[in-house]
mmCIF file of C-alpha atoms and ligand atoms in Angstrom:
data_model
loop_
_atom_site.group_PDB
_atom_site.id
_atom_site.type_symbol
_atom_site.label_atom_id
_atom_site.label_comp_id
_atom_site.label_asym_id
_atom_site.label_seq_id
_atom_site.Cartn_x
_atom_site.Cartn_y
_atom_site.Cartn_z
ATOM 1 C CA UNK A 1 -0.164 0.544 -0.259
ATOM 2 C CA UNK A 2 1.624 2.889 -0.956
ATOM 3 C CA UNK A 3 0.439 4.976 1.782
ATOM 4 C CA UNK A 4 2.508 3.114 4.420
ATOM 5 C CA UNK A 5 5.509 5.263 3.008
ATOM 6 C CA UNK A 6 4.047 7.956 4.450
ATOM 7 C CA UNK A 7 1.459 6.210 7.581
ATOM 8 C CA UNK A 8 3.285 7.142 11.166
ATOM 9 C CA UNK A 9 4.416 11.242 9.755
ATOM 10 C CA UNK A 10 0.987 11.488 9.101
ATOM 11 C CA UNK A 11 -1.179 9.689 12.200
ATOM 12 C CA UNK A 12 1.661 11.676 13.591
ATOM 13 C CA UNK A 13 0.191 14.848 12.082
ATOM 14 C CA UNK A 14 -3.328 14.550 12.061
ATOM 15 C CA UNK A 15 -2.966 13.512 15.954
ATOM 16 C CA UNK A 16 -0.872 17.012 16.165
ATOM 17 C CA UNK A 17 -3.585 19.010 14.422
ATOM 18 C CA UNK A 18 -6.095 17.489 16.772
ATOM 19 C CA UNK A 19 -4.649 18.439 19.552
ATOM 20 C CA UNK A 20 -6.991 19.779 22.741
ATOM 21 C CA UNK A 21 -7.474 23.381 23.387
ATOM 22 C CA UNK A 22 -6.273 23.420 19.207
ATOM 23 C CA UNK A 23 -8.440 24.092 15.888
ATOM 24 C CA UNK A 24 -7.654 25.264 12.548
ATOM 25 C CA UNK A 25 -8.198 28.760 10.930
ATOM 26 C CA UNK A 26 -9.696 28.265 7.823
ATOM 27 C CA UNK A 27 -8.257 31.284 5.309
ATOM 28 C CA UNK A 28 -8.346 29.572 2.244
ATOM 29 C CA UNK A 29 -11.024 31.541 0.152
ATOM 30 C CA UNK A 30 -10.845 31.536 -3.228
ATOM 31 C CA UNK A 31 -10.023 34.789 -5.206
ATOM 32 C CA UNK A 32 -13.501 35.799 -5.218
ATOM 33 C CA UNK A 33 -14.849 34.459 -2.359
ATOM 34 C CA UNK A 34 -12.703 37.104 -0.605
ATOM 35 C CA UNK A 35 -13.496 39.910 -2.747
ATOM 36 C CA UNK A 36 -17.209 39.542 -1.572
ATOM 37 C CA UNK A 37 -15.675 39.397 1.825
ATOM 38 C CA UNK A 38 -13.749 43.005 0.944
ATOM 39 C CA UNK A 39 -16.707 44.378 -0.775
ATOM 40 C CA UNK A 40 -18.165 44.223 2.682
ATOM 41 C CA UNK A 41 -15.746 46.770 3.778
ATOM 42 C CA UNK A 42 -15.212 49.193 0.046
ATOM 43 C CA UNK A 43 -12.020 47.483 0.031
ATOM 44 C CA UNK A 44 -10.555 46.804 -3.299
ATOM 45 C CA UNK A 45 -10.190 42.712 -4.330
ATOM 46 C CA UNK A 46 -5.997 43.096 -4.850
ATOM 47 C CA UNK A 47 -3.354 40.895 -4.836
ATOM 48 C CA UNK A 48 -1.560 43.705 -2.300
ATOM 49 C CA UNK A 49 -4.683 43.901 -0.325
ATOM 50 C CA UNK A 50 -5.177 40.037 -0.061
ATOM 51 C CA UNK A 51 -1.589 39.801 0.635
ATOM 52 C CA UNK A 52 -1.191 42.402 3.462
ATOM 53 C CA UNK A 53 -4.851 40.925 4.922
ATOM 54 C CA UNK A 54 -3.383 37.281 4.819
ATOM 55 C CA UNK A 55 -0.026 38.563 6.897
ATOM 56 C CA UNK A 56 -2.517 40.577 9.592
ATOM 57 C CA UNK A 57 -4.329 37.020 10.337
ATOM 58 C CA UNK A 58 -0.822 34.726 10.164
ATOM 59 C CA UNK A 59 1.962 37.163 12.439
ATOM 60 C CA UNK A 60 -1.280 37.508 15.658
ATOM 61 C CA UNK A 61 1.294 37.278 18.000
ATOM 62 C CA UNK A 62 0.148 33.534 19.971
ATOM 63 C CA UNK A 63 -1.977 32.841 17.724
ATOM 64 C CA UNK A 64 -0.546 29.101 18.515
ATOM 65 C CA UNK A 65 -1.612 29.124 21.900
ATOM 66 C CA UNK A 66 -4.962 28.236 20.148
ATOM 67 C CA UNK A 67 -4.313 27.598 16.546
ATOM 68 C CA UNK A 68 -2.907 23.632 15.303
ATOM 69 C CA UNK A 69 -2.858 24.618 11.149
ATOM 70 C CA UNK A 70 -3.645 27.403 9.013
ATOM 71 C CA UNK A 71 -5.552 26.241 5.614
ATOM 72 C CA UNK A 72 -4.069 28.477 3.206
ATOM 73 C CA UNK A 73 -5.281 29.946 -0.760
ATOM 74 C CA UNK A 74 -2.730 28.445 -3.682
ATOM 75 C CA UNK A 75 -2.016 32.311 -4.082
ATOM 76 C CA UNK A 76 -0.912 32.830 -0.728
ATOM 77 C CA UNK A 77 1.921 30.026 -1.116
ATOM 78 C CA UNK A 78 3.616 33.313 -2.556
ATOM 79 C CA UNK A 79 2.603 36.238 0.060
ATOM 80 C CA UNK A 80 4.632 37.844 2.312
ATOM 81 C CA UNK A 81 4.903 40.075 5.685
ATOM 82 C CA UNK A 82 5.592 43.529 5.185
ATOM 83 C CA UNK A 83 9.336 43.075 5.764
ATOM 84 C CA UNK A 84 9.281 39.850 2.894
ATOM 85 C CA UNK A 85 9.457 36.878 5.243
ATOM 86 C CA UNK A 86 6.900 34.127 3.237
ATOM 87 C CA UNK A 87 4.180 33.967 4.847
ATOM 88 C CA UNK A 88 4.031 29.888 5.210
ATOM 89 C CA UNK A 89 7.125 30.496 6.996
ATOM 90 C CA UNK A 90 5.939 32.290 9.811
ATOM 91 C CA UNK A 91 3.161 29.663 10.170
ATOM 92 C CA UNK A 92 6.442 27.242 10.349
ATOM 93 C CA UNK A 93 8.696 29.134 12.391
ATOM 94 C CA UNK A 94 5.116 29.911 15.145
ATOM 95 C CA UNK A 95 4.129 26.036 15.425
ATOM 96 C CA UNK A 96 1.034 26.739 13.118
ATOM 97 C CA UNK A 97 1.060 23.555 10.308
ATOM 98 C CA UNK A 98 0.505 25.045 6.690
ATOM 99 C CA UNK A 99 -2.437 22.929 5.237
ATOM 100 C CA UNK A 100 -3.709 24.402 1.377
ATOM 101 C CA UNK A 101 -7.109 23.533 0.078
ATOM 102 C CA UNK A 102 -6.549 21.274 -3.520
ATOM 103 C CA UNK A 103 -10.119 20.835 -4.535
ATOM 104 C CA UNK A 104 -10.740 23.834 -7.725
ATOM 105 C CA UNK A 105 -14.133 24.517 -5.964
ATOM 106 C CA UNK A 106 -18.006 23.246 -7.034
ATOM 107 C CA UNK A 107 -19.323 21.962 -11.366
ATOM 108 C CA UNK A 108 -22.504 21.699 -11.564
ATOM 109 C CA UNK A 109 -24.035 17.827 -10.882
ATOM 110 C CA UNK A 110 -27.411 17.472 -12.115
ATOM 111 C CA UNK A 111 -30.461 19.669 -10.697
ATOM 112 C CA UNK A 112 -29.388 21.905 -9.303
ATOM 113 C CA UNK A 113 -26.855 19.721 -7.395
ATOM 114 C CA UNK A 114 -22.569 19.642 -7.578
ATOM 115 C CA UNK A 115 -20.030 18.016 -7.770
ATOM 116 C CA UNK A 116 -16.330 19.120 -6.469
ATOM 117 C CA UNK A 117 -13.440 19.064 -9.123
ATOM 118 C CA UNK A 118 -9.916 18.786 -8.797
ATOM 119 C CA UNK A 119 -9.070 15.676 -9.399
ATOM 120 C CA UNK A 120 -6.513 16.271 -12.732
ATOM 121 C CA UNK A 121 -3.732 16.904 -11.614
ATOM 122 C CA UNK A 122 -4.317 16.794 -8.197
ATOM 123 C CA UNK A 123 -1.325 14.097 -7.845
ATOM 124 C CA UNK A 124 1.633 16.649 -8.939
ATOM 125 C CA UNK A 125 -0.249 19.705 -7.297
ATOM 126 C CA UNK A 126 -0.190 17.527 -3.603
ATOM 127 C CA UNK A 127 3.337 16.535 -4.394
ATOM 128 C CA UNK A 128 4.303 20.294 -4.549
ATOM 129 C CA UNK A 129 2.513 21.307 -1.710
ATOM 130 C CA UNK A 130 4.055 18.807 -0.051
ATOM 131 C CA UNK A 131 7.236 19.796 -1.201
ATOM 132 C CA UNK A 132 6.259 24.013 -0.377
ATOM 133 C CA UNK A 133 5.844 22.452 3.564
ATOM 134 C CA UNK A 134 2.137 22.012 3.617
ATOM 135 C CA UNK A 135 1.230 19.084 5.869
ATOM 136 C CA UNK A 136 -2.475 18.312 5.489
ATOM 137 C CA UNK A 137 -5.085 19.713 2.519
ATOM 138 C CA UNK A 138 -8.705 19.880 2.618
ATOM 139 C CA UNK A 139 -11.400 19.259 -0.164
ATOM 140 C CA UNK A 140 -15.258 20.345 1.164
ATOM 141 C CA UNK A 141 -17.823 18.304 -1.876
ATOM 142 C CA UNK A 142 -21.105 19.991 -0.984
ATOM 143 C CA UNK A 143 -24.417 18.285 -0.122
ATOM 144 C CA UNK A 144 -27.883 20.297 -0.978
ATOM 145 C CA UNK A 145 -31.466 19.782 1.256
ATOM 146 C CA UNK A 146 -34.801 20.110 -0.291
ATOM 147 C CA UNK A 147 -37.624 18.318 -1.820
ATOM 148 C CA UNK A 148 -35.783 16.621 -4.176
ATOM 149 C CA UNK A 149 -32.305 16.381 -3.394
ATOM 150 C CA UNK A 150 -29.661 15.418 -2.528
ATOM 151 C CA UNK A 151 -29.864 13.218 -4.859
ATOM 152 C CA UNK A 152 -28.198 9.021 -4.516
ATOM 153 C CA UNK A 153 -25.956 10.055 -7.382
ATOM 154 C CA UNK A 154 -24.825 13.679 -5.520
ATOM 155 C CA UNK A 155 -24.500 11.562 -2.558
ATOM 156 C CA UNK A 156 -21.917 8.447 -4.327
ATOM 157 C CA UNK A 157 -20.024 11.045 -6.558
ATOM 158 C CA UNK A 158 -19.257 13.402 -3.986
ATOM 159 C CA UNK A 159 -18.242 10.686 -1.509
ATOM 160 C CA UNK A 160 -15.571 8.881 -3.788
ATOM 161 C CA UNK A 161 -14.240 11.936 -5.162
ATOM 162 C CA UNK A 162 -13.414 12.922 -1.426
ATOM 163 C CA UNK A 163 -12.043 9.438 -1.251
ATOM 164 C CA UNK A 164 -9.924 10.000 -4.397
ATOM 165 C CA UNK A 165 -8.708 12.950 -2.752
ATOM 166 C CA UNK A 166 -7.849 11.413 0.617
ATOM 167 C CA UNK A 167 -6.110 8.676 -0.960
ATOM 168 C CA UNK A 168 -4.236 10.761 -3.293
ATOM 169 C CA UNK A 169 -3.484 12.788 -0.456
ATOM 170 C CA UNK A 170 -2.028 10.422 1.628
ATOM 171 C CA UNK A 171 0.183 8.768 -0.680
ATOM 172 C CA UNK A 172 1.967 11.495 -0.689
ATOM 173 C CA UNK A 173 2.529 13.241 2.489
ATOM 174 C CA UNK A 174 -0.525 15.705 3.111
ATOM 175 C CA UNK A 175 -3.064 14.601 5.885
ATOM 176 C CA UNK A 176 -6.456 15.028 4.219
ATOM 177 C CA UNK A 177 -9.310 17.049 6.084
ATOM 178 C CA UNK A 178 -12.316 15.329 4.602
ATOM 179 C CA UNK A 179 -15.107 18.053 4.376
ATOM 180 C CA UNK A 180 -18.201 16.586 3.470
ATOM 181 C CA UNK A 181 -21.132 19.925 4.256
ATOM 182 C CA UNK A 182 -24.505 19.123 4.403
ATOM 183 C CA UNK A 183 -25.715 22.739 3.737
ATOM 184 C CA UNK A 184 -27.305 24.682 6.605
ATOM 185 C CA UNK A 185 -29.774 26.254 3.640
ATOM 186 C CA UNK A 186 -33.541 25.173 3.331
ATOM 187 C CA UNK A 187 -36.345 25.492 5.687
ATOM 188 C CA UNK A 188 -35.637 21.574 6.406
ATOM 189 C CA UNK A 189 -36.094 20.682 10.373
ATOM 190 C CA UNK A 190 -33.274 19.260 12.531
ATOM 191 C CA UNK A 191 -34.394 15.864 12.427
ATOM 192 C CA UNK A 192 -33.577 15.713 8.132
ATOM 193 C CA UNK A 193 -30.526 17.377 8.515
ATOM 194 C CA UNK A 194 -30.429 14.481 10.524
ATOM 195 C CA UNK A 195 -31.263 11.397 8.532
ATOM 196 C CA UNK A 196 -29.319 13.648 5.712
ATOM 197 C CA UNK A 197 -26.019 13.636 7.361
ATOM 198 C CA UNK A 198 -26.093 10.392 8.472
ATOM 199 C CA UNK A 199 -26.490 9.055 4.618
ATOM 200 C CA UNK A 200 -23.820 11.118 3.688
ATOM 201 C CA UNK A 201 -21.230 10.167 5.899
ATOM 202 C CA UNK A 202 -22.213 6.451 5.652
ATOM 203 C CA UNK A 203 -21.337 7.101 1.890
ATOM 204 C CA UNK A 204 -17.938 8.856 2.509
ATOM 205 C CA UNK A 205 -16.875 6.437 5.434
ATOM 206 C CA UNK A 206 -17.249 3.798 2.556
ATOM 207 C CA UNK A 207 -15.818 5.212 -0.080
ATOM 208 C CA UNK A 208 -13.194 5.643 2.071
ATOM 209 C CA UNK A 209 -12.849 2.318 3.217
ATOM 210 C CA UNK A 210 -13.372 1.268 -0.604
ATOM 211 C CA UNK A 211 -10.411 3.478 -1.404
ATOM 212 C CA UNK A 212 -7.671 2.018 1.278
ATOM 213 C CA UNK A 213 -7.862 5.671 3.410
ATOM 214 C CA UNK A 214 -6.061 5.588 6.547
ATOM 215 C CA UNK A 215 -8.910 6.460 9.076
ATOM 216 C CA UNK A 216 -5.875 7.024 11.470
ATOM 217 C CA UNK A 217 -4.281 10.022 8.928
ATOM 218 C CA UNK A 218 -7.196 11.681 8.100
ATOM 219 C CA UNK A 219 -9.698 14.762 10.124
ATOM 220 C CA UNK A 220 -13.496 14.955 8.759
ATOM 221 C CA UNK A 221 -14.930 18.689 8.598
ATOM 222 C CA UNK A 222 -18.664 18.191 8.602
ATOM 223 C CA UNK A 223 -21.549 20.790 9.367
ATOM 224 C CA UNK A 224 -22.782 20.171 12.421
ATOM 225 C CA UNK A 225 -26.511 18.773 12.933
ATOM 226 C CA UNK A 226 -28.986 21.806 12.997
ATOM 227 C CA UNK A 227 -32.707 22.800 11.372
ATOM 228 C CA UNK A 228 -31.984 25.080 7.845
ATOM 229 C CA UNK A 229 -32.081 27.910 7.953
ATOM 230 C CA UNK A 230 -35.365 29.391 6.964
ATOM 231 C CA UNK A 231 -36.477 26.580 9.303
ATOM 232 C CA UNK A 232 -39.936 27.657 11.431
ATOM 233 C CA UNK A 233 -38.120 25.366 14.489
ATOM 234 C CA UNK A 234 -35.093 26.651 16.458
ATOM 235 C CA UNK A 235 -33.184 24.275 17.953
ATOM 236 C CA UNK A 236 -31.418 25.018 21.133
ATOM 237 C CA UNK A 237 -27.744 24.780 21.453
ATOM 238 C CA UNK A 238 -27.935 21.820 23.808
ATOM 239 C CA UNK A 239 -30.254 19.544 20.914
ATOM 240 C CA UNK A 240 -28.118 20.401 18.360
ATOM 241 C CA UNK A 241 -24.759 18.976 20.106
ATOM 242 C CA UNK A 242 -26.712 16.046 21.197
ATOM 243 C CA UNK A 243 -28.116 15.616 17.492
ATOM 244 C CA UNK A 244 -24.383 15.753 16.631
ATOM 245 C CA UNK A 245 -22.597 13.640 18.232
ATOM 246 C CA UNK A 246 -25.705 11.255 17.466
ATOM 247 C CA UNK A 247 -25.194 12.183 13.853
ATOM 248 C CA UNK A 248 -20.849 11.605 14.561
ATOM 249 C CA UNK A 249 -21.364 8.711 16.782
ATOM 250 C CA UNK A 250 -23.775 6.577 14.291
ATOM 251 C CA UNK A 251 -21.075 6.799 11.759
ATOM 252 C CA UNK A 252 -17.593 7.823 12.070
ATOM 253 C CA UNK A 253 -15.302 5.192 13.833
ATOM 254 C CA UNK A 254 -13.538 5.242 16.925
ATOM 255 C CA UNK A 255 -9.518 5.396 14.767
ATOM 256 C CA UNK A 256 -10.109 8.889 13.587
ATOM 257 C CA UNK A 257 -8.545 11.168 15.600
ATOM 258 C CA UNK A 258 -10.497 14.945 15.376
ATOM 259 C CA UNK A 259 -13.199 16.278 14.167
ATOM 260 C CA UNK A 260 -13.353 19.922 13.500
ATOM 261 C CA UNK A 261 -16.316 21.107 12.531
ATOM 262 C CA UNK A 262 -17.256 24.058 9.385
ATOM 263 C CA UNK A 263 -19.277 27.024 10.905
ATOM 264 C CA UNK A 264 -21.086 26.567 7.650
ATOM 265 C CA UNK A 265 -22.752 30.857 8.279
ATOM 266 C CA UNK A 266 -23.332 29.858 12.068
ATOM 267 C CA UNK A 267 -23.307 33.515 13.802
ATOM 268 C CA UNK A 268 -19.010 33.250 15.322
ATOM 269 C CA UNK A 269 -21.241 33.360 18.789
ATOM 270 C CA UNK A 270 -23.009 30.509 18.110
ATOM 271 C CA UNK A 271 -20.329 28.604 16.542
ATOM 272 C CA UNK A 272 -18.985 28.900 20.212
ATOM 273 C CA UNK A 273 -21.871 27.599 22.520
ATOM 274 C CA UNK A 274 -22.427 24.788 19.905
ATOM 275 C CA UNK A 275 -18.941 24.230 19.650
ATOM 276 C CA UNK A 276 -18.691 24.400 23.688
ATOM 277 C CA UNK A 277 -22.138 22.222 24.427
ATOM 278 C CA UNK A 278 -20.579 19.146 22.106
ATOM 279 C CA UNK A 279 -18.196 19.411 23.971
ATOM 280 C CA UNK A 280 -19.946 19.811 27.779
ATOM 281 C CA UNK A 281 -22.313 16.925 26.940
ATOM 282 C CA UNK A 282 -19.128 14.801 25.796
ATOM 283 C CA UNK A 283 -17.212 15.177 28.025
ATOM 284 C CA UNK A 284 -14.660 12.169 29.387
ATOM 285 C CA UNK A 285 -16.782 9.857 26.396
ATOM 286 C CA UNK A 286 -14.222 9.677 23.897
ATOM 287 C CA UNK A 287 -13.479 8.786 21.117
ATOM 288 C CA UNK A 288 -12.396 12.362 19.071
ATOM 289 C CA UNK A 289 -10.831 15.395 19.665
ATOM 290 C CA UNK A 290 -14.453 17.705 18.573
ATOM 291 C CA UNK A 291 -12.855 21.040 17.144
ATOM 292 C CA UNK A 292 -13.007 23.544 15.135
ATOM 293 C CA UNK A 293 -11.750 24.741 11.243
ATOM 294 C CA UNK A 294 -14.105 27.893 11.207
ATOM 295 C CA UNK A 295 -12.874 30.375 8.432
ATOM 296 C CA UNK A 296 -16.288 32.793 9.018
ATOM 297 C CA UNK A 297 -16.691 32.153 12.484
ATOM 298 C CA UNK A 298 -13.100 33.510 13.466
ATOM 299 C CA UNK A 299 -12.332 35.875 10.055
ATOM 300 C CA UNK A 300 -15.512 37.665 10.644
ATOM 301 C CA UNK A 301 -15.127 40.528 13.104
ATOM 302 C CA UNK A 302 -11.117 40.797 12.478
ATOM 303 C CA UNK A 303 -11.886 41.572 8.813
ATOM 304 C CA UNK A 304 -14.111 44.384 10.027
ATOM 305 C CA UNK A 305 -12.111 45.721 13.162
ATOM 306 C CA UNK A 306 -8.731 45.229 10.411
ATOM 307 C CA UNK A 307 -10.581 46.910 7.594
ATOM 308 C CA UNK A 308 -7.831 47.280 5.013
ATOM 309 C CA UNK A 309 -5.229 49.426 7.348
ATOM 310 C CA UNK A 310 -5.461 48.520 11.382
ATOM 311 C CA UNK A 311 -3.621 45.650 12.228
ATOM 312 C CA UNK A 312 -3.900 45.904 15.798
ATOM 313 C CA UNK A 313 -7.407 45.835 16.294
ATOM 314 C CA UNK A 314 -7.661 42.573 13.193
ATOM 315 C CA UNK A 315 -4.937 40.638 15.030
ATOM 316 C CA UNK A 316 -6.998 41.460 18.481
ATOM 317 C CA UNK A 317 -10.465 40.316 16.721
ATOM 318 C CA UNK A 318 -9.281 37.072 15.790
ATOM 319 C CA UNK A 319 -7.138 36.619 18.714
ATOM 320 C CA UNK A 320 -10.113 36.562 20.455
ATOM 321 C CA UNK A 321 -12.215 34.068 18.830
ATOM 322 C CA UNK A 322 -9.966 31.806 18.358
ATOM 323 C CA UNK A 323 -9.251 31.649 22.610
ATOM 324 C CA UNK A 324 -13.108 31.591 22.913
ATOM 325 C CA UNK A 325 -13.046 28.473 21.003
ATOM 326 C CA UNK A 326 -10.232 27.172 22.004
ATOM 327 C CA UNK A 327 -12.481 27.533 25.689
ATOM 328 C CA UNK A 328 -15.499 26.015 23.597
ATOM 329 C CA UNK A 329 -12.817 22.808 22.560
ATOM 330 C CA UNK A 330 -12.517 22.368 26.681
ATOM 331 C CA UNK A 331 -16.013 23.079 27.122
ATOM 332 C CA UNK A 332 -15.019 26.003 29.470
ATOM 333 C CA UNK A 333 -16.884 28.634 26.992
ATOM 334 C CA UNK A 334 -18.858 31.295 28.563
ATOM 335 C CA UNK A 335 -21.818 33.430 26.144
ATOM 336 C CA UNK A 336 -21.029 36.159 25.757
ATOM 337 C CA UNK A 337 -23.976 38.546 24.331
ATOM 338 C CA UNK A 338 -22.072 40.176 21.713
ATOM 339 C CA UNK A 339 -22.093 39.507 18.007
ATOM 340 C CA UNK A 340 -24.930 37.111 17.226
ATOM 341 C CA UNK A 341 -24.850 37.943 13.622
ATOM 342 C CA UNK A 342 -25.698 35.642 11.040
ATOM 343 C CA UNK A 343 -22.557 34.812 8.805
ATOM 344 C CA UNK A 344 -24.959 32.618 6.376
ATOM 345 C CA UNK A 345 -24.149 33.184 2.638
ATOM 346 C CA UNK A 346 -27.301 32.096 -0.223
ATOM 347 C CA UNK A 347 -25.048 29.808 -2.127
ATOM 348 C CA UNK A 348 -21.691 30.044 -0.838
ATOM 349 C CA UNK A 349 -18.630 28.736 -2.483
ATOM 350 C CA UNK A 350 -15.290 28.754 -0.490
HETATM 351 P P1 LIG B 1 -16.840 27.946 7.595
HETATM 352 O O1 LIG B 1 -16.573 27.871 8.948
HETATM 353 O O2 LIG B 1 -16.925 29.628 7.032
HETATM 354 O O3 LIG B 1 -17.978 27.121 6.657
HETATM 355 O O4 LIG B 1 -15.575 28.076 6.460
HETATM 356 C C1 LIG B 1 -14.947 26.576 6.936
HETATM 357 C C2 LIG B 1 -14.278 26.288 5.237
HETATM 358 O O5 LIG B 1 -12.939 25.730 5.229
HETATM 359 C C3 LIG B 1 -15.044 25.621 4.488
HETATM 360 O O6 LIG B 1 -14.736 24.741 3.742
#
């Protein structure tokens, strides 16, 4: 088995990423997505502004106390600080494992459903990213809930792509973050989300088995189990946590070291409250480290505070969010009653 060459390293990297008390900073927004975010603070989507933003995030003092890894976009590998140091080196020096998004976004599959692209040439790209110091990767498969979806086709095709990606990554030394995201889009209730997610996660795990992926050397990045954004029936943090744990317990092997949730459009505080509740209920039970790999729920207030120029304010806001989520992984987070603004974006692409 080709993965054998890297097995020890993969297990060690995955465990480091899932260090209790730490999470992952997802900062791998594509050029268009970051452009959309910048437009909200009236900032032009230029190379220099993207570099300045990511430099602000990655040079945050003490970030590594709460963050074990950072997911980057391809362009970021070339980015430098104002002093001329590669951001990639800044991460390594501060003991944050550099990661990279390797999927190439969504393509239409059928009936308004999508399949993630990027398998063409993936092996060469993964080899290159490893040579540049990256040690883990991300691939996001997206599933939509509606009257007609998800179709068996979308579930199977996305599961197979995630498994192919995972195998190629592991064969070349990168820990794959396997991200099956059941979108919050829609008016479905929490039980429907649980039902669909159970089917989706089972298909993904089955496909990973078929592709001989090493479970100890992956991380799972799922959605939390919650009602759709337009659902009439809201759910408490406790219900969300209970259903999320029930669904994961039914589908995910204990060999997986860490489950690093996506935030999926939840407000910054809701994402912390839900993660805290999950860890509260699961205290002392295992088998996985239950942590975060948030994008929007770590960066939203930081981007606003930075506003294109205020590095100190941006870094303080980021540090605050990573600290709060670190506490949530330890079930020690106290609700802040501050920023409950939803970060949901319709048909969000990353
Ligand atoms: P959000 O936390 O903003 O959902 O993004 C995480 C991510 O990496 C999605 O692929």
